[in-house]
């Protein structure tokens, strides 16, 4: 079951004296985070974003009702959530949180090779971390290896090469 509210960032500090907050984005880009008019806290309290601007890899936001540095300080370390209904994804795009926990299959070995534990954003693209008991496989999320992310059927399919999996014989 897909989560309705997804983590999108964390308030890490205040900015200035008018109650602005500095948000560290946990999404594709700070520009994506800056597009939201509303965000939510863990308790689903709705926060209205009056202004947002990207600044040095973070987002500076002014939230409705937060008009002093003291009020902003109370929000430090607050994790912010987005409602998935507030976003229309492009064809083929998906939320990473929907993939975490799915079984991972490898066409080359013809079996499940573990569970998707995490997807890291590396310098050359996404890196899928697959946990298989006490073994961990690291598979680049490039077309040569990643065949399909099938959310409808709940699985991710790869086609690896010999030596890529942790238990391949060298």
XYZ file of N, CA and C in Angstrom:
510
model
N 0.837 -1.190 0.000
C 0.000 0.000 0.000
C 0.879 1.250 0.000
N 0.597 2.138 -0.892
C 1.397 3.346 -1.012
C 1.049 4.344 0.085
N 2.090 4.986 0.607
C 1.876 6.025 1.611
C 1.278 7.255 0.933
N 0.300 7.882 1.576
C -0.314 9.090 1.036
C 0.599 10.302 1.227
N 1.293 10.338 2.370
C 2.176 11.460 2.680
C 3.621 10.972 2.657
N 4.456 11.669 1.887
C 5.843 11.258 1.683
C 6.791 12.316 2.238
N 7.852 11.853 2.893
C 8.873 12.770 3.402
C 9.483 13.534 2.242
N 9.643 14.848 2.425
C 10.186 15.664 1.338
C 11.351 16.527 1.795
N 11.513 16.689 3.104
C 12.618 17.502 3.604
C 12.528 17.715 5.100
N 13.530 18.447 5.622
C 13.573 18.721 7.061
C 13.995 20.166 7.274
N 13.311 20.835 8.203
C 13.690 22.194 8.565
C 14.963 22.097 9.402
N 16.046 22.683 8.901
C 17.340 22.549 9.561
C 17.765 23.800 10.324
N 17.134 24.937 10.002
C 17.545 26.164 10.674
C 16.556 27.275 10.378
N 16.793 28.412 11.008
C 16.039 29.623 10.697
C 16.860 30.426 9.701
N 16.217 31.439 9.113
C 16.936 32.313 8.181
C 16.387 33.728 8.351
N 17.250 34.637 8.752
C 16.830 36.020 8.936
C 16.010 36.198 10.203
N 15.367 37.367 10.303
C 14.619 37.703 11.535
C 13.116 37.723 11.341
N 12.647 37.420 10.129
C 11.208 37.504 9.846
C 10.489 36.155 9.937
N 11.182 35.122 10.419
C 10.527 33.830 10.602
C 10.729 32.842 9.473
N 11.616 33.140 8.524
C 11.881 32.183 7.454
C 12.603 30.959 8.006
N 12.378 29.827 7.354
C 13.060 28.594 7.740
C 13.887 28.087 6.569
N 14.950 27.375 6.888
C 15.825 26.763 5.886
C 15.510 25.273 5.872
N 15.158 24.762 4.692
C 14.736 23.369 4.561
C 15.745 22.605 3.709
N 16.207 21.477 4.247
C 17.079 20.573 3.504
C 16.174 19.635 2.702
N 16.261 19.661 1.370
C 15.375 18.821 0.564
C 15.778 17.354 0.597
N 14.781 16.483 0.659
C 14.984 15.037 0.574
C 14.308 14.508 -0.683
N 14.289 15.300 -1.719
C 13.621 14.924 -2.961
C 14.586 15.148 -4.119
N 14.096 15.042 -5.322
C 14.953 15.146 -6.504
C 15.772 16.426 -6.549
N 15.162 17.534 -6.171
C 15.871 18.806 -6.259
C 15.227 19.831 -5.338
N 15.986 20.843 -4.935
C 15.385 21.907 -4.137
C 14.307 22.659 -4.932
N 14.469 22.726 -6.245
C 13.456 23.401 -7.074
C 12.106 22.692 -6.979
N 12.120 21.370 -6.930
C 10.878 20.595 -6.784
C 10.204 20.940 -5.464
N 10.967 20.973 -4.393
C 10.421 21.303 -3.068
C 9.854 22.715 -3.045
N 10.495 23.648 -3.715
C 10.072 25.052 -3.697
C 8.745 25.283 -4.417
N 8.261 24.309 -5.172
C 7.009 24.461 -5.914
C 5.755 24.280 -5.061
N 5.878 23.724 -3.860
C 4.700 23.377 -3.074
C 4.085 24.584 -2.367
N 2.757 24.650 -2.398
C 2.019 25.689 -1.671
C 1.649 25.230 -0.274
N 1.666 23.915 -0.073
C 1.338 23.375 1.249
C 2.182 22.142 1.507
N 2.555 22.004 2.752
C 3.293 20.839 3.224
C 2.650 20.408 4.528
N 3.127 19.307 5.091
C 2.510 18.767 6.289
C 3.577 18.332 7.278
N 3.199 18.307 8.558
C 4.068 17.759 9.588
C 3.718 16.288 9.759
N 4.464 15.593 10.599
C 4.196 14.169 10.840
C 2.784 13.948 11.368
N 2.287 14.903 12.174
C 0.930 14.787 12.735
C -0.140 15.249 11.745
N 0.270 15.525 10.505
C -0.592 15.955 9.396
C -1.112 17.377 9.557
N -0.445 18.184 10.386
C -0.776 19.604 10.462
C -0.369 20.233 9.128
N -1.305 20.945 8.513
C -1.027 21.564 7.221
C -0.285 22.878 7.414
N 0.793 23.046 6.645
C 1.574 24.276 6.667
C 1.440 24.941 5.299
N 1.043 26.210 5.286
C 0.900 26.940 4.033
C 2.193 27.691 3.738
N 2.737 27.450 2.555
C 3.987 28.077 2.132
C 3.633 29.375 1.401
N 4.034 30.507 1.986
C 3.757 31.797 1.360
C 4.825 32.181 0.350
N 6.085 31.834 0.641
C 7.203 32.099 -0.261
C 8.208 30.968 -0.133
N 8.859 30.667 -1.241
C 9.930 29.665 -1.220
C 10.938 30.020 -2.306
N 12.208 29.917 -1.954
C 13.271 30.201 -2.916
C 14.448 29.265 -2.653
N 15.069 28.816 -3.713
C 16.241 27.951 -3.610
C 17.443 28.819 -3.254
N 18.221 28.332 -2.277
C 19.411 29.066 -1.839
C 20.474 28.059 -1.410
N 21.554 27.961 -2.189
C 22.689 27.092 -1.863
C 22.275 25.645 -1.580
N 21.461 25.081 -2.443
C 21.067 23.680 -2.317
C 19.960 23.409 -1.323
N 19.498 24.428 -0.624
C 18.382 24.297 0.310
C 17.241 25.184 -0.173
N 16.141 25.181 0.575
C 15.006 26.030 0.238
C 14.709 26.919 1.438
N 14.651 28.212 1.188
C 14.243 29.167 2.222
C 12.752 29.373 2.058
N 12.004 29.156 3.149
C 10.543 29.240 3.098
C 10.019 30.192 4.152
N 8.931 30.848 3.773
C 8.180 31.602 4.766
C 6.823 30.921 4.877
N 6.521 30.435 6.065
C 5.286 29.701 6.316
C 4.257 30.621 6.967
N 3.020 30.446 6.593
C 1.937 31.246 7.162
C 1.905 31.088 8.681
N 1.840 32.212 9.390
C 1.751 32.195 10.843
C 3.088 32.122 11.554
N 4.170 32.022 10.805
C 5.512 31.980 11.398
C 6.195 33.296 11.011
N 6.112 34.273 11.924
C 6.564 35.624 11.578
C 7.695 36.148 12.440
N 8.315 35.288 13.232
C 9.463 35.725 14.033
C 10.491 34.597 14.079
N 11.713 34.970 14.389
C 12.772 33.970 14.483
C 12.469 32.981 15.609
N 11.810 33.443 16.663
C 11.460 32.552 17.783
C 10.460 31.482 17.336
N 9.451 31.877 16.548
C 8.477 30.904 16.039
C 9.139 29.924 15.070
N 10.037 30.436 14.244
C 10.750 29.586 13.295
C 11.656 28.602 14.028
N 12.282 29.055 15.107
C 13.189 28.205 15.887
C 12.460 26.972 16.432
N 11.190 27.124 16.781
C 10.396 26.006 17.311
C 10.195 24.899 16.267
N 10.365 25.234 14.991
C 10.157 24.262 13.908
C 11.430 23.524 13.504
N 12.563 23.892 14.083
C 13.820 23.224 13.727
C 13.702 21.720 13.900
N 14.272 20.988 12.985
C 14.267 19.519 12.937
C 12.905 18.907 12.618
N 11.940 19.725 12.232
C 10.635 19.204 11.815
C 10.767 18.584 10.431
N 10.325 17.350 10.305
C 10.304 16.684 9.009
C 9.038 17.128 8.282
N 9.199 17.515 7.023
C 8.073 17.962 6.209
C 7.646 16.852 5.258
N 6.345 16.795 5.025
C 5.753 15.774 4.163
C 4.950 16.452 3.065
N 4.879 15.788 1.913
C 4.010 16.228 0.830
C 2.893 15.215 0.656
N 1.763 15.675 0.167
C 0.656 14.794 -0.166
C 0.862 14.354 -1.607
N 0.901 13.051 -1.845
C 1.165 12.557 -3.197
C 0.132 13.075 -4.202
N -1.068 13.446 -3.745
C -2.082 13.981 -4.658
C -1.726 15.373 -5.174
N -0.754 16.040 -4.543
C -0.340 17.379 -4.964
C 0.672 17.349 -6.113
N 1.029 16.151 -6.584
C 2.045 16.022 -7.629
C 1.522 15.133 -8.747
N 1.754 15.579 -9.985
C 1.446 14.739 -11.130
C 2.775 14.316 -11.737
N 3.081 13.043 -11.632
C 4.352 12.526 -12.128
C 4.321 12.342 -13.643
N 5.478 12.538 -14.256
C 5.617 12.282 -15.686
C 5.536 10.786 -15.941
N 5.240 10.418 -17.161
C 5.179 9.012 -17.571
C 6.486 8.312 -17.214
N 6.401 7.184 -16.523
C 7.577 6.408 -16.157
C 8.262 6.851 -14.867
N 7.861 7.993 -14.327
C 8.456 8.475 -13.077
C 7.735 7.830 -11.891
N 8.417 7.754 -10.752
C 7.832 7.151 -9.563
C 8.456 7.774 -8.325
N 7.803 7.586 -7.203
C 8.353 8.017 -5.925
C 9.262 6.904 -5.404
N 10.479 7.242 -5.023
C 11.439 6.257 -4.517
C 10.849 5.479 -3.347
N 10.107 6.157 -2.482
C 9.543 5.478 -1.310
C 8.579 4.355 -1.696
N 8.019 4.413 -2.913
C 7.130 3.343 -3.373
C 7.908 2.094 -3.788
N 9.204 2.250 -4.055
C 10.032 1.132 -4.521
C 10.735 0.428 -3.359
N 11.015 1.170 -2.292
C 11.688 0.583 -1.129
C 10.834 -0.565 -0.587
N 11.466 -1.706 -0.391
C 10.762 -2.875 0.133
C 10.252 -3.837 -0.929
N 10.335 -3.453 -2.200
C 9.877 -4.357 -3.260
C 10.907 -5.448 -3.524
N 10.449 -6.636 -3.923
C 11.386 -7.686 -4.301
C 12.119 -7.317 -5.590
N 13.379 -7.704 -5.650
C 14.219 -7.443 -6.822
C 14.544 -8.770 -7.492
N 14.280 -8.849 -8.797
C 14.545 -10.053 -9.579
C 15.660 -9.773 -10.572
N 16.428 -10.814 -10.875
C 17.507 -10.699 -11.854
C 17.232 -11.693 -12.970
N 17.056 -11.184 -14.188
C 16.800 -12.049 -15.347
C 17.966 -12.998 -15.615
N 19.192 -12.551 -15.355
C 20.376 -13.376 -15.645
C 20.404 -14.630 -14.778
N 20.116 -14.498 -13.481
C 20.170 -15.660 -12.594
C 18.806 -16.336 -12.465
N 17.746 -15.678 -12.954
C 16.422 -16.284 -12.994
C 15.740 -16.431 -11.651
N 16.023 -15.508 -10.728
C 15.388 -15.603 -9.403
C 15.404 -14.241 -8.709
N 14.690 -14.223 -7.577
C 14.715 -13.031 -6.737
C 16.099 -12.924 -6.092
N 16.677 -11.726 -6.108
C 18.009 -11.533 -5.535
C 17.971 -10.719 -4.241
N 16.776 -10.391 -3.761
C 16.653 -9.659 -2.511
C 15.530 -8.644 -2.556
N 15.626 -7.702 -1.638
C 14.622 -6.654 -1.470
C 15.311 -5.302 -1.644
N 14.639 -4.363 -2.326
C 15.199 -3.019 -2.485
C 15.217 -2.346 -1.116
N 16.428 -2.081 -0.638
C 16.596 -1.462 0.687
C 16.662 0.054 0.576
N 17.297 0.537 -0.501
C 17.451 1.977 -0.678
C 17.837 2.265 -2.115
N 17.590 3.504 -2.528
C 18.049 3.986 -3.825
C 18.830 5.250 -3.541
N 20.139 5.193 -3.795
C 21.016 6.334 -3.526
C 21.226 7.128 -4.801
N 21.361 8.427 -4.644
C 21.633 9.305 -5.770
C 23.137 9.475 -5.883
N 23.737 8.747 -6.802
C 25.190 8.801 -6.970
C 25.587 9.755 -8.080
N 26.879 9.992 -8.239
C 27.358 10.923 -9.262
C 27.052 10.465 -10.684
N 26.949 9.168 -10.897
C 26.662 8.646 -12.235
C 25.206 8.220 -12.382
N 24.363 8.533 -11.410
C 22.957 8.146 -11.466
C 22.553 7.379 -10.224
N 21.344 6.842 -10.258
C 20.814 6.104 -9.108
C 21.578 4.804 -8.898
N 21.716 4.424 -7.631
C 22.330 3.155 -7.255
C 21.330 2.413 -6.377
N 20.884 1.245 -6.841
C 19.927 0.429 -6.098
C 20.687 -0.452 -5.116
N 20.296 -0.375 -3.848
C 20.906 -1.202 -2.808
C 19.908 -2.315 -2.518
N 20.314 -3.548 -2.819
C 19.447 -4.721 -2.678
C 19.972 -5.572 -1.537
N 19.107 -5.839 -0.554
C 19.488 -6.651 0.595
C 18.986 -8.071 0.399
N 19.900 -9.029 0.524
C 19.572 -10.448 0.380
C 20.157 -11.171 1.583
N 19.402 -11.210 2.685
C 19.910 -11.805 3.921
C 21.079 -10.988 4.419
N 22.245 -11.636 4.529
C 23.432 -10.919 5.008
C 24.263 -10.348 3.862
N 23.804 -10.544 2.615
C 24.511 -10.012 1.448
C 23.844 -8.729 0.964
N 24.654 -7.806 0.475
C 24.143 -6.572 -0.104
C 24.661 -6.450 -1.525
N 23.734 -6.209 -2.464
C 24.090 -6.015 -3.866
C 23.901 -4.543 -4.207
N 24.826 -3.997 -4.977
C 24.740 -2.609 -5.435
C 24.619 -2.633 -6.951
N 23.466 -2.190 -7.460
C 23.213 -2.270 -8.903
C 22.894 -0.868 -9.437
N 23.662 -0.409 -10.418
C 23.374 0.904 -11.007
C 21.993 0.917 -11.663
N 21.280 1.991 -11.469
C 19.942 2.134 -12.041
C 19.986 2.700 -13.444
N 20.804 2.101 -14.289
C 20.943 2.542 -15.679
C 20.240 1.535 -16.585
N 19.829 1.953 -17.781
C 19.088 1.043 -18.668
C 19.785 -0.278 -18.949
N 21.105 -0.326 -18.915
C 21.822 -1.573 -19.166
C 21.509 -2.639 -18.108
N 21.171 -2.223 -16.879
C 20.905 -3.169 -15.791
C 19.451 -3.137 -15.304
N 18.863 -1.971 -15.234
C 17.488 -1.834 -14.722
C 16.506 -2.043 -15.861
N 15.781 -3.154 -15.806
C 14.833 -3.479 -16.865
C 13.480 -2.820 -16.621
N 12.959 -2.923 -15.369
C 11.612 -2.422 -15.128
C 11.372 -2.197 -13.637
N 10.704 -1.097 -13.358
C 10.154 -0.859 -12.032
C 8.648 -0.998 -12.215
N 8.089 -2.110 -11.734
C 6.682 -2.441 -11.935
C 5.937 -2.270 -10.613
N 5.417 -1.064 -10.401
C 4.715 -0.798 -9.143
C 3.374 -1.526 -9.082
N 2.747 -1.722 -10.240
C 1.454 -2.391 -10.279
C 1.543 -3.825 -9.753
N 2.607 -4.528 -10.145
C 2.800 -5.911 -9.697
C 3.784 -6.018 -8.532
N 4.344 -4.894 -8.123
C 5.201 -4.875 -6.948
C 6.528 -5.582 -7.098
N 7.295 -5.234 -8.137
C 8.624 -5.826 -8.278
C 9.516 -4.934 -9.130
N 10.813 -5.127 -8.942
C 11.830 -4.443 -9.741
C 12.642 -5.533 -10.437
N 12.869 -5.365 -11.737
C 13.593 -6.375 -12.501
C 14.887 -5.786 -13.048
N 15.975 -6.540 -12.827
C 17.297 -6.178 -13.326
C 17.781 -7.263 -14.266
N 18.812 -6.947 -15.030
C 19.562 -7.948 -15.776
C 21.024 -7.594 -15.551
N 21.639 -8.282 -14.603
C 23.012 -7.960 -14.221
C 24.002 -8.667 -15.124
N 25.259 -8.381 -14.897
C 26.342 -9.087 -15.582
C 27.110 -9.885 -14.527
N 27.808 -10.888 -14.948
C 28.581 -11.707 -14.012
C 29.577 -10.829 -13.246
N 29.639 -11.057 -11.952
C 30.553 -10.294 -11.097
C 29.900 -9.106 -10.411
N 28.676 -8.735 -10.817
C 28.003 -7.584 -10.222
C 27.343 -7.920 -8.887
N 26.830 -9.132 -8.756
C 26.177 -9.530 -7.515
C 27.222 -9.966 -6.485
N 26.908 -9.722 -5.224
C 27.842 -10.026 -4.128
C 28.214 -11.504 -4.071
N 27.317 -12.397 -4.527
C 27.603 -13.838 -4.426
C 28.039 -14.453 -5.763
N 28.316 -13.624 -6.779
C 28.833 -14.158 -8.040
C 30.239 -14.704 -7.800
N 30.542 -15.827 -8.427
C 31.909 -16.367 -8.347
C 32.825 -15.520 -9.211
N 33.978 -15.198 -8.677
C 34.944 -14.382 -9.440
C 35.988 -15.245 -10.091
